[in-house]
Tab-separated table of C-alpha atoms in Angstrom:
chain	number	residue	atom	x	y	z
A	1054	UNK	CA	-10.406	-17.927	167.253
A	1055	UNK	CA	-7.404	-17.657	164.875
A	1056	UNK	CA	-8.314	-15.600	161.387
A	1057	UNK	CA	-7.123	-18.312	158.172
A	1058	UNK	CA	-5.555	-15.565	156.446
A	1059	UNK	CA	-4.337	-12.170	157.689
A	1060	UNK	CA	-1.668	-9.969	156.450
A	1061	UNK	CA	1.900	-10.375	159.053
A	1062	UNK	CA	1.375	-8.140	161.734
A	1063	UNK	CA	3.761	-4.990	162.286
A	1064	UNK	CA	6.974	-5.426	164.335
A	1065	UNK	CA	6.162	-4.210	167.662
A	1066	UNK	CA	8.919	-4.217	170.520
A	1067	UNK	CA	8.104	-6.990	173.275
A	1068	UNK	CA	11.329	-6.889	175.369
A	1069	UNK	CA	10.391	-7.467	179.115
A	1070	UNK	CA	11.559	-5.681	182.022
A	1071	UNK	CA	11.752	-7.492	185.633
A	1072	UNK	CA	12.755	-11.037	184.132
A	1073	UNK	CA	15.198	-12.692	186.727
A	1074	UNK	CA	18.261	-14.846	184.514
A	1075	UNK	CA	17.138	-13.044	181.028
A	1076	UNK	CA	18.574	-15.021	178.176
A	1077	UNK	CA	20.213	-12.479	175.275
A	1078	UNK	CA	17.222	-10.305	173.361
A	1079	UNK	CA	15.635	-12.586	170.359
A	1080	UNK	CA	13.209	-11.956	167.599
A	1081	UNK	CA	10.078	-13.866	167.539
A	1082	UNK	CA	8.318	-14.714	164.185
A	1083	UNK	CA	7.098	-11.318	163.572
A	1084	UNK	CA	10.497	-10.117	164.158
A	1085	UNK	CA	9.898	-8.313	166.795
A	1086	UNK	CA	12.279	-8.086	169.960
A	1087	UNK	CA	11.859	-10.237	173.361
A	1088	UNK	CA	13.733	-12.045	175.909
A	1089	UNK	CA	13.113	-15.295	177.757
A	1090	UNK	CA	12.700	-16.781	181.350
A	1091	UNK	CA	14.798	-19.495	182.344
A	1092	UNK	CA	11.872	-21.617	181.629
A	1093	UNK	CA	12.045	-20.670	177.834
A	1094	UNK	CA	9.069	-18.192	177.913
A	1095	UNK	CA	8.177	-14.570	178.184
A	1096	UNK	CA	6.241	-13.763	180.563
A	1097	UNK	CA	2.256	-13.350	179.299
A	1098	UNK	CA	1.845	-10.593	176.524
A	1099	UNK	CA	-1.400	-9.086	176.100
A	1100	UNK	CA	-1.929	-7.386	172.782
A	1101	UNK	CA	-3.022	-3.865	172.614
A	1102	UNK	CA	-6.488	-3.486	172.482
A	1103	UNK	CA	-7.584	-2.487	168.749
A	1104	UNK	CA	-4.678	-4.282	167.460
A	1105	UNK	CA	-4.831	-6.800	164.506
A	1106	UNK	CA	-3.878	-9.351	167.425
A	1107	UNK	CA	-6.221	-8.541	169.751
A	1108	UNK	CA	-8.438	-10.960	169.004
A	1109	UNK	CA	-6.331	-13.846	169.055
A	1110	UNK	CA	-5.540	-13.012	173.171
A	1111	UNK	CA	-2.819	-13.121	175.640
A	1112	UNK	CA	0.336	-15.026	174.431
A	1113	UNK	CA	3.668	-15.914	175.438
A	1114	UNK	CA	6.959	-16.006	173.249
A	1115	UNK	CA	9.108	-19.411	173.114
A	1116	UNK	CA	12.462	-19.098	173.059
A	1117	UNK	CA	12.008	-20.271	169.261
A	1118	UNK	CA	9.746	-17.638	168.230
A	1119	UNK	CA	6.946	-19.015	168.197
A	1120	UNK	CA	3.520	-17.788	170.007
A	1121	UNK	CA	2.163	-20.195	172.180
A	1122	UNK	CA	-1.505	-19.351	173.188
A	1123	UNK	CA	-2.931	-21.502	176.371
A	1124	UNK	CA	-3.884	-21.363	179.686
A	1125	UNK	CA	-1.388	-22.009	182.293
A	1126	UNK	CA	-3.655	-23.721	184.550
A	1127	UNK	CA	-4.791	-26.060	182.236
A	1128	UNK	CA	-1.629	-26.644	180.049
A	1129	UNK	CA	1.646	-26.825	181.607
A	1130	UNK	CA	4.434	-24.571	180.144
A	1131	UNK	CA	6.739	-27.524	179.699
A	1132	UNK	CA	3.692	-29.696	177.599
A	1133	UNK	CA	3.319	-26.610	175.556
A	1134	UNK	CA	7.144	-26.187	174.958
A	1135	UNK	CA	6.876	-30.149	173.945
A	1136	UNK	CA	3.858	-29.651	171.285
A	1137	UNK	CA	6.148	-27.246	169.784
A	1138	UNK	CA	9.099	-29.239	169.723
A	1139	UNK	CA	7.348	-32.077	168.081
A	1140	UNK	CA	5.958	-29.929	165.287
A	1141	UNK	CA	9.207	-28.106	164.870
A	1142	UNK	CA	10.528	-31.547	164.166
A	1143	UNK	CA	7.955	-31.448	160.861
A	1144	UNK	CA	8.874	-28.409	159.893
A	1145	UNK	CA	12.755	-28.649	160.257
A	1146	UNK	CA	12.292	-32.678	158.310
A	1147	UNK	CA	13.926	-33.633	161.910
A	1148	UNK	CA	13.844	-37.487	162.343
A	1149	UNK	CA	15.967	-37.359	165.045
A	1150	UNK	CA	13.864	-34.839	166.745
A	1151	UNK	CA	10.538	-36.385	166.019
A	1152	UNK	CA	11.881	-39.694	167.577
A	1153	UNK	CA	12.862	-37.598	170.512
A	1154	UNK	CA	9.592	-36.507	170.853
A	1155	UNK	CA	7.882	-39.934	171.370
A	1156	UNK	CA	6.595	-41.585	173.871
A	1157	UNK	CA	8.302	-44.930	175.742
A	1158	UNK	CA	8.830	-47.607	173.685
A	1159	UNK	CA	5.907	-46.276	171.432
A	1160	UNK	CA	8.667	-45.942	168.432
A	1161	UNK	CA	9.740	-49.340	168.339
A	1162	UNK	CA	6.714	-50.864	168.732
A	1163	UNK	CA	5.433	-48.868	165.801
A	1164	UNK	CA	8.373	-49.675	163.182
A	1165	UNK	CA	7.766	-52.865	163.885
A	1166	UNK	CA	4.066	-53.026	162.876
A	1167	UNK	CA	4.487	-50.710	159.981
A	1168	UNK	CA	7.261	-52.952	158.288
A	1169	UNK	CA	5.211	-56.004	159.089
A	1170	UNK	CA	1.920	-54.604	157.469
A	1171	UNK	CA	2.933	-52.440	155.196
A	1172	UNK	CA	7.225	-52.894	154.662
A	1173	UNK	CA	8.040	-49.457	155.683
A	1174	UNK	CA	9.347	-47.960	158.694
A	1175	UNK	CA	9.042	-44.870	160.996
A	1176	UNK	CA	11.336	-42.820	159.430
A	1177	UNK	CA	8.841	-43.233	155.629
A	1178	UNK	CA	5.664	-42.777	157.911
A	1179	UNK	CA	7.425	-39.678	159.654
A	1180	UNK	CA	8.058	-38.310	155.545
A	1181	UNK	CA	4.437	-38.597	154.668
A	1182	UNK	CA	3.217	-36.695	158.073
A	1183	UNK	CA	5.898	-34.382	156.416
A	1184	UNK	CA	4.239	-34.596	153.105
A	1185	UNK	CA	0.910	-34.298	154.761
A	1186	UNK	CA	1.343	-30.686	156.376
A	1187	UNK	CA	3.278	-29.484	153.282
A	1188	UNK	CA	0.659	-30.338	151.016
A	1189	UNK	CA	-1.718	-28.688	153.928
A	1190	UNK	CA	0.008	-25.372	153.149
A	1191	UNK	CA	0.059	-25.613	149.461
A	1192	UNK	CA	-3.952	-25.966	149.578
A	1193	UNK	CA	-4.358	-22.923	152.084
A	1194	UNK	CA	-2.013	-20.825	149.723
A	1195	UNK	CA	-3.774	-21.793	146.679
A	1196	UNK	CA	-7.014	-22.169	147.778
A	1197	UNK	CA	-7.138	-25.576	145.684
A	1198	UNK	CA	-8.053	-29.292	147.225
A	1199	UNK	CA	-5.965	-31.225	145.638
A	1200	UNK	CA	-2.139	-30.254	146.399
A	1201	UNK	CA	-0.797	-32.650	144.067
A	1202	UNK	CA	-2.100	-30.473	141.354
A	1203	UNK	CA	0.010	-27.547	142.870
A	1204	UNK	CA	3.653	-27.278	141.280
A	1205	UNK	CA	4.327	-23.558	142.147
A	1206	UNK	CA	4.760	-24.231	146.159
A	1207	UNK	CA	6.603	-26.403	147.957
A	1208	UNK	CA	4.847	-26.135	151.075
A	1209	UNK	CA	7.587	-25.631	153.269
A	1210	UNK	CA	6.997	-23.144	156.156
A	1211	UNK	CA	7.459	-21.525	159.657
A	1212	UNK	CA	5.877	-21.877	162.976
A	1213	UNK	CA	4.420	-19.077	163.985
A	1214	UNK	CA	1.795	-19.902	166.512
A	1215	UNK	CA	0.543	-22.660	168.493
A	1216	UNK	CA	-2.390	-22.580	170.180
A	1217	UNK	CA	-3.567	-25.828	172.894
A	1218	UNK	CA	-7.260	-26.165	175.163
A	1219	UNK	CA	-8.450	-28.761	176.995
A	1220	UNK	CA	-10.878	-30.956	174.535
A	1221	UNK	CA	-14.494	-29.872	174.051
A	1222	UNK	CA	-16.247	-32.722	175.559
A	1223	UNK	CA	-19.676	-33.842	174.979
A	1224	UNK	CA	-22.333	-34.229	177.574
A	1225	UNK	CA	-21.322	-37.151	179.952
A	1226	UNK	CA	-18.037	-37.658	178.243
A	1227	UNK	CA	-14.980	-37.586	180.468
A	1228	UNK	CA	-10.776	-36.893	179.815
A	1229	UNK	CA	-10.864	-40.679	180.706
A	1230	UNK	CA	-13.338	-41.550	177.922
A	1231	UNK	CA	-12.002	-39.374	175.172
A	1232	UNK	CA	-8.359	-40.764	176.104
A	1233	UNK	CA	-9.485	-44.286	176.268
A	1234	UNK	CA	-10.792	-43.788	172.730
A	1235	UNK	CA	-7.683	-42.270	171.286
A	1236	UNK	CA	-5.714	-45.045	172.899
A	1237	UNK	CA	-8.006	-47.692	171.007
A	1238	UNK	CA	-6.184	-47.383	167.668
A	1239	UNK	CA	-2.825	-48.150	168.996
A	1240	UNK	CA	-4.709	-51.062	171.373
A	1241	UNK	CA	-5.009	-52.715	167.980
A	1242	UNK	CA	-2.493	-52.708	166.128
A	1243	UNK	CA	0.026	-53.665	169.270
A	1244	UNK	CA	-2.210	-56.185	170.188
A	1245	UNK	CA	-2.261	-55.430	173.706
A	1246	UNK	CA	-3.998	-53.166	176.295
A	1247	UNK	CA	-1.161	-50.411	175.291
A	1248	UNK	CA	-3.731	-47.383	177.235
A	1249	UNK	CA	-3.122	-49.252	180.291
A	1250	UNK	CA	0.884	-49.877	179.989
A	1251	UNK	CA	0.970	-46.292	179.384
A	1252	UNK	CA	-0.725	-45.288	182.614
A	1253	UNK	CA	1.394	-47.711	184.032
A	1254	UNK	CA	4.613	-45.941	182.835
A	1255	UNK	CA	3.559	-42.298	183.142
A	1256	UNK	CA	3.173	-39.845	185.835
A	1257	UNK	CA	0.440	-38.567	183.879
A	1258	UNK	CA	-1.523	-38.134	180.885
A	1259	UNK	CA	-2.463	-35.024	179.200
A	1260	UNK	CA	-5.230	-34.622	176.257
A	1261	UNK	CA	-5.154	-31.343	174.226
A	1262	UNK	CA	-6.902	-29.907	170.996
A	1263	UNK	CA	-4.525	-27.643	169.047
A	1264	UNK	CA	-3.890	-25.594	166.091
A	1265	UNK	CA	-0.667	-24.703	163.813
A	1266	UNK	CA	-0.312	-20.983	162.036
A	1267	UNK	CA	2.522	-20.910	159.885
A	1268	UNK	CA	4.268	-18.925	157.597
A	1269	UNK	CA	3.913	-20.205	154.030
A	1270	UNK	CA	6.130	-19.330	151.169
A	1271	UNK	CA	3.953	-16.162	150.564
A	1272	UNK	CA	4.827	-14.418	153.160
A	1273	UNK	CA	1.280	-15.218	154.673
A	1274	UNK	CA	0.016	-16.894	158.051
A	1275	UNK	CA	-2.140	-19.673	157.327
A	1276	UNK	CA	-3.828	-22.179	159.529
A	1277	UNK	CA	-2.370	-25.416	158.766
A	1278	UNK	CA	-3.422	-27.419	161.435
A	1279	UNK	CA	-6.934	-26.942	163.527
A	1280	UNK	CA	-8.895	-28.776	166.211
A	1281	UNK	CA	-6.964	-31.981	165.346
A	1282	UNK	CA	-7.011	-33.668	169.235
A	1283	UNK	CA	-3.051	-34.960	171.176
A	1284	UNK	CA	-2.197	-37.013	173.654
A	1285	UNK	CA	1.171	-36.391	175.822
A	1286	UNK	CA	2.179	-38.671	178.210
A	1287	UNK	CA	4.426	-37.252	181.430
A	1288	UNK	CA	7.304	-38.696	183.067
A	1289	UNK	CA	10.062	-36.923	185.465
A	1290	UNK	CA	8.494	-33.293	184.259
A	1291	UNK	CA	8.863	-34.315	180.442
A	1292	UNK	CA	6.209	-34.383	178.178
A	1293	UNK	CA	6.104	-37.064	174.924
A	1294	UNK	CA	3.545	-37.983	172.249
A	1295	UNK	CA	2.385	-40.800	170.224
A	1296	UNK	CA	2.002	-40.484	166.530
């Protein structure tokens, strides 16, 4: 489990030896020094046993940085490398990006239902999820509820670590259940049975839990994002969302 608060940990070399088609050496979010795969990762990293990141387990390094904790077995590299992207796309203010990131024709179908109930479009709802995980950090730096009582921050911040499971499911609940539920929302407001057109249109469909560390504007990780539930949908090997 991720601490809320801890100070940044000490740069620590990570370059790997033995990686076939190395990219040049980056710097992760730490600032320490590692190279990548032609896949975009390191290869696993297991912290030093003692160490401040113990704890927090076995990582790898995307070529952005970032730490991506998960289970290779359970969460494809290339889903992980996509829940990235898509919050990357918050944190750089990327429409472009976060449009890129969706699923289908999910973007079109959702401008129009936003401008016809409430006369705004994707690109204002993307601002607000903007606004949203800004005013996330500003609370977590502060230690206040209300962020729009906060003046000295202006929440901006940096990815440092993602980390994705497979949903804790209750007893008798299946992937199918907890996927038709999430579904059920966007049922609605399309007016159709959009879980189903989905399936239709994917090769498959992936359900994760996550949680965001970033960087804040005092120098500090801070969880920004936990245990909030995704859903990715998978077609020709790439991974988009809804939302």
């Amino acid at each position: 489990m991720f601490k809320k608060k801890y100070m940044a940990i000490l740069a620590a070399a990570v370059c790997l030896l033995n990686l076939s088609a190395c990219s040049d050496e980056k710097k992760s979010s730490d600032g320490s020094s590692f190279s990548v795969g032609e896949n975009g990762l390191t290869e696993i990293i297991t912290p030093e046993e003692g160490s401040q990141e113990y704890e927090l387990g076995s990582y790898r390094v995307s070529e952005k940085g970032t730490k991506l904790y998960y289970d290779s077995e359970q969460v494809p590299d290339e889903l992980m490398l996509a829940l990235e992207s898509y919050f990357m796309s918050f944190q750089d203010k990327d429409f472009a990006a976060y449009k890129n990131s969706l699923a289908f024709d999910y973007a079109e179908r959702y401008e129009e239902y936003l401008q016809k109930d409430y006369s705004y479009g994707l690109d204002n709802s993307f601002d607000i999820q903007c606004g949203n995980i800004r005013d996330s950090m500003k609370c977590e730096i502060t230690g206040e509820y209300d962020a729009s009582e906060i003046d000295d921050y202006s929440g901006d911040f940096t990815i440092t670590r993602v980390k994705a499971d497979l949903p804790e499911l209750a007893e008798g609940e299946t992937i199918e259940d907890r996927t038709k539920e999430f579904f059920s929302y966007l049922d609605k407001i399309f007016e159709m049975d959009y879980y189903e057109y989905i399936k239709e249109q994917a090769d498959d469909i992936k359900y994760l839990t996550f949680y965001i560390i970033a960087k804040g504007e005092d120098g500090e990780e801070h969880r920004i994002i936990s245990g909030v539930d995704i859903v990715f949908a998978e077609k020709d090997g790439k991974y988009y969302t809804f939302g």
